Coordinates of C-alpha atoms in Angstrom, one line a residue:
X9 CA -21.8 -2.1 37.6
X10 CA -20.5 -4.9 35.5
X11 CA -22.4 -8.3 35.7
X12 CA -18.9 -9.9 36.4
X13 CA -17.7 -7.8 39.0
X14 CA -20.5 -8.5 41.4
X15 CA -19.9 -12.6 41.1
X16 CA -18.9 -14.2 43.9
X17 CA -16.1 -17.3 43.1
X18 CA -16.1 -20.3 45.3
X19 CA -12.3 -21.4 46.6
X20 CA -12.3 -24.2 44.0
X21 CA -13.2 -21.8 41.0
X22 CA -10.6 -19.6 42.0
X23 CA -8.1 -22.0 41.7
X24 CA -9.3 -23.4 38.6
X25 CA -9.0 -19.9 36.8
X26 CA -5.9 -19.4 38.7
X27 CA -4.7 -22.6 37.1
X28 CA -5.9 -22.2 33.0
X29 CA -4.7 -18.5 33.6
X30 CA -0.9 -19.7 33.8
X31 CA -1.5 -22.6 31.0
X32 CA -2.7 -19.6 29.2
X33 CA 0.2 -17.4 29.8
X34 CA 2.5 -20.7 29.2
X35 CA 3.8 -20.8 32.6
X36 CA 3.3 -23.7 35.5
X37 CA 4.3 -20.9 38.7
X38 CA 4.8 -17.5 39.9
X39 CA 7.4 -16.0 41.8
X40 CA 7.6 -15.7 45.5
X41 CA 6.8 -11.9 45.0
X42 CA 3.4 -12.2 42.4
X43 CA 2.3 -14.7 44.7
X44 CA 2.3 -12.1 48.2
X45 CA 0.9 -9.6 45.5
X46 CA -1.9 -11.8 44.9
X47 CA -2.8 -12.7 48.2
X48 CA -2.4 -8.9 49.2
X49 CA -5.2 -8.5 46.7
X50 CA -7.4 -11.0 48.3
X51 CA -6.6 -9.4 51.3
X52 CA -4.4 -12.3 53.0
X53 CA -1.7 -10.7 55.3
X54 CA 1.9 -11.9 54.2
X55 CA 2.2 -13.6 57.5
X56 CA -0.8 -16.0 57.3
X57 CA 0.3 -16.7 53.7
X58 CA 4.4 -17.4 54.7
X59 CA 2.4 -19.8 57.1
X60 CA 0.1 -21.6 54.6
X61 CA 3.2 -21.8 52.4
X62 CA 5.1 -23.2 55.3
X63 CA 2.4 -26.1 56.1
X64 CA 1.7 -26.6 51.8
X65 CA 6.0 -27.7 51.9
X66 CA 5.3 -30.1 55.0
X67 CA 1.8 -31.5 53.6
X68 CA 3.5 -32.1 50.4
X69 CA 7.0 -33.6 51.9
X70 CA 4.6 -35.9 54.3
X71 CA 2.8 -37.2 50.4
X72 CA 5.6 -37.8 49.3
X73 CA 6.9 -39.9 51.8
X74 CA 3.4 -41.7 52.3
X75 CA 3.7 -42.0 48.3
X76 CA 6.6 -43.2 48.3
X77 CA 6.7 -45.7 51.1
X78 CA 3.0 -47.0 49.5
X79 CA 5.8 -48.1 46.4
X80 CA 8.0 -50.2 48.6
X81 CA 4.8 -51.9 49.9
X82 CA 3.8 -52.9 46.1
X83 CA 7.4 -54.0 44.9
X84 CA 7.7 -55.7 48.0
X85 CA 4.3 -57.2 47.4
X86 CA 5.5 -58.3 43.4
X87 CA 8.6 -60.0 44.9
X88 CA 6.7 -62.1 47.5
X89 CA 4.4 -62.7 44.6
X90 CA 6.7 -64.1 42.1
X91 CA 8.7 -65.9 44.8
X92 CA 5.1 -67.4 45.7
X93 CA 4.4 -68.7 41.8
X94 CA 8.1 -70.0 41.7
X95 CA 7.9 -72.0 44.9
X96 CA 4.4 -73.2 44.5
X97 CA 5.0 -74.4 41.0
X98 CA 8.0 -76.2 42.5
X99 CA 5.9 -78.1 44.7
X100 CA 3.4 -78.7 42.5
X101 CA 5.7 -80.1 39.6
X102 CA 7.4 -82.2 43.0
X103 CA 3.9 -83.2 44.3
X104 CA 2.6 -84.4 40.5
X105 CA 5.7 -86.6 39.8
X106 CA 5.9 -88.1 43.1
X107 CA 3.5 -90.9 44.3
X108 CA 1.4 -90.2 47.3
X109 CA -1.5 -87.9 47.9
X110 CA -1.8 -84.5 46.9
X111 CA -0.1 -81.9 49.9
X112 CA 1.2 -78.8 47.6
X113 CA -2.3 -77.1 48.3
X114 CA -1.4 -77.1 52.4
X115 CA 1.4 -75.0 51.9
X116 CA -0.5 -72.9 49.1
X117 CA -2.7 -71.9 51.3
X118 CA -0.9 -70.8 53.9
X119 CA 1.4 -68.6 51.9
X120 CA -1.5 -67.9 50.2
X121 CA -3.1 -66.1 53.0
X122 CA 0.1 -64.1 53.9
X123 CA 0.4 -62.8 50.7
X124 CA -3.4 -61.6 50.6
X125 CA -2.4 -59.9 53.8
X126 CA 0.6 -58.4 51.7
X127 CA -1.5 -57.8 48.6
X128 CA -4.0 -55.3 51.3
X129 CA -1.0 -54.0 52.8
X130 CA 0.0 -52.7 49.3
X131 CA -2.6 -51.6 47.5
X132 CA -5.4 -50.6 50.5
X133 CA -3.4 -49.3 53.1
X134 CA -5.6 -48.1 56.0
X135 CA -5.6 -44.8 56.5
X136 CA -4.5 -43.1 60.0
X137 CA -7.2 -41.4 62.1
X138 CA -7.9 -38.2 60.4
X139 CA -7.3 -36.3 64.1
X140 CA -3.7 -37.8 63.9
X141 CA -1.0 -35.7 63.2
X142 CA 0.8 -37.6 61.0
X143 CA -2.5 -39.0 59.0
X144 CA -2.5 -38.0 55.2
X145 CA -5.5 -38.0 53.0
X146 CA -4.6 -38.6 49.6
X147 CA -6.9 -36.7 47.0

């Protein structure tokens, strides 16, 4: 018996050599047809496999909603930024030609803090408990 044919692949090697295979062969997928012939071969019925197909479309529609709504929260999070420099330089400039104390820090800082909240918001959402049906976990 060949040495080859006896080794037992994990899931993620599989899909590796699955993957260089069609660089290899200069294509990026597979028909509907050569992929039920492949999971015939691993011995997958073609019901369980129109499933899995079925939930890969819905995971993949449910990152790409999570993807895209996580680049409203960082535009949003730019435009509160820059209005933030704007009007804060504005005070300052007002608060540095104007006699009195100095106040333009006050109002600095509590912007400051709601855009720190923002800034989280945007670039470390929290994540949905994992038992949720809507949670995501993004690779």
């Amino acid at each position: 018996m060949n040495e080859l044919s006896a080794k037992q692949y994990s899931k993620d090697e599989v899909d590796r050599i699955i993957r260089r295979a069609l660089k290899m062969k200069k294509e990026d997928s597979v028909t509907h047809q050569e992929l039920i012939d492949t999971a015939k071969e691993f011995g997958i019925d073609s019901e369980t496999l129109e499933d899995a197909i079925k939930e890969d479309r819905e995971g993949y529609q449910k990152l790409k909603a999570r993807r895209k709504r996580l680049r409203r929260r960082k535009a949003r999070f730019h435009r509160h930024l820059w209005s933030y420099i704007i009007v804060i330089g504005g005070l300052l400039l007002i608060n540095a030609t104007t006699p009195g104390p100095w106040w333009f820090q006050w109002p600095a800082l509590g912007w400051g803090i709601g855009l720190a909240f923002n800034f989280k918001a945007a670039y470390f959402p929290l994540h949905k408990d994992a038992s949720s049906e809507n949670s995501i976990i993004i690779p």
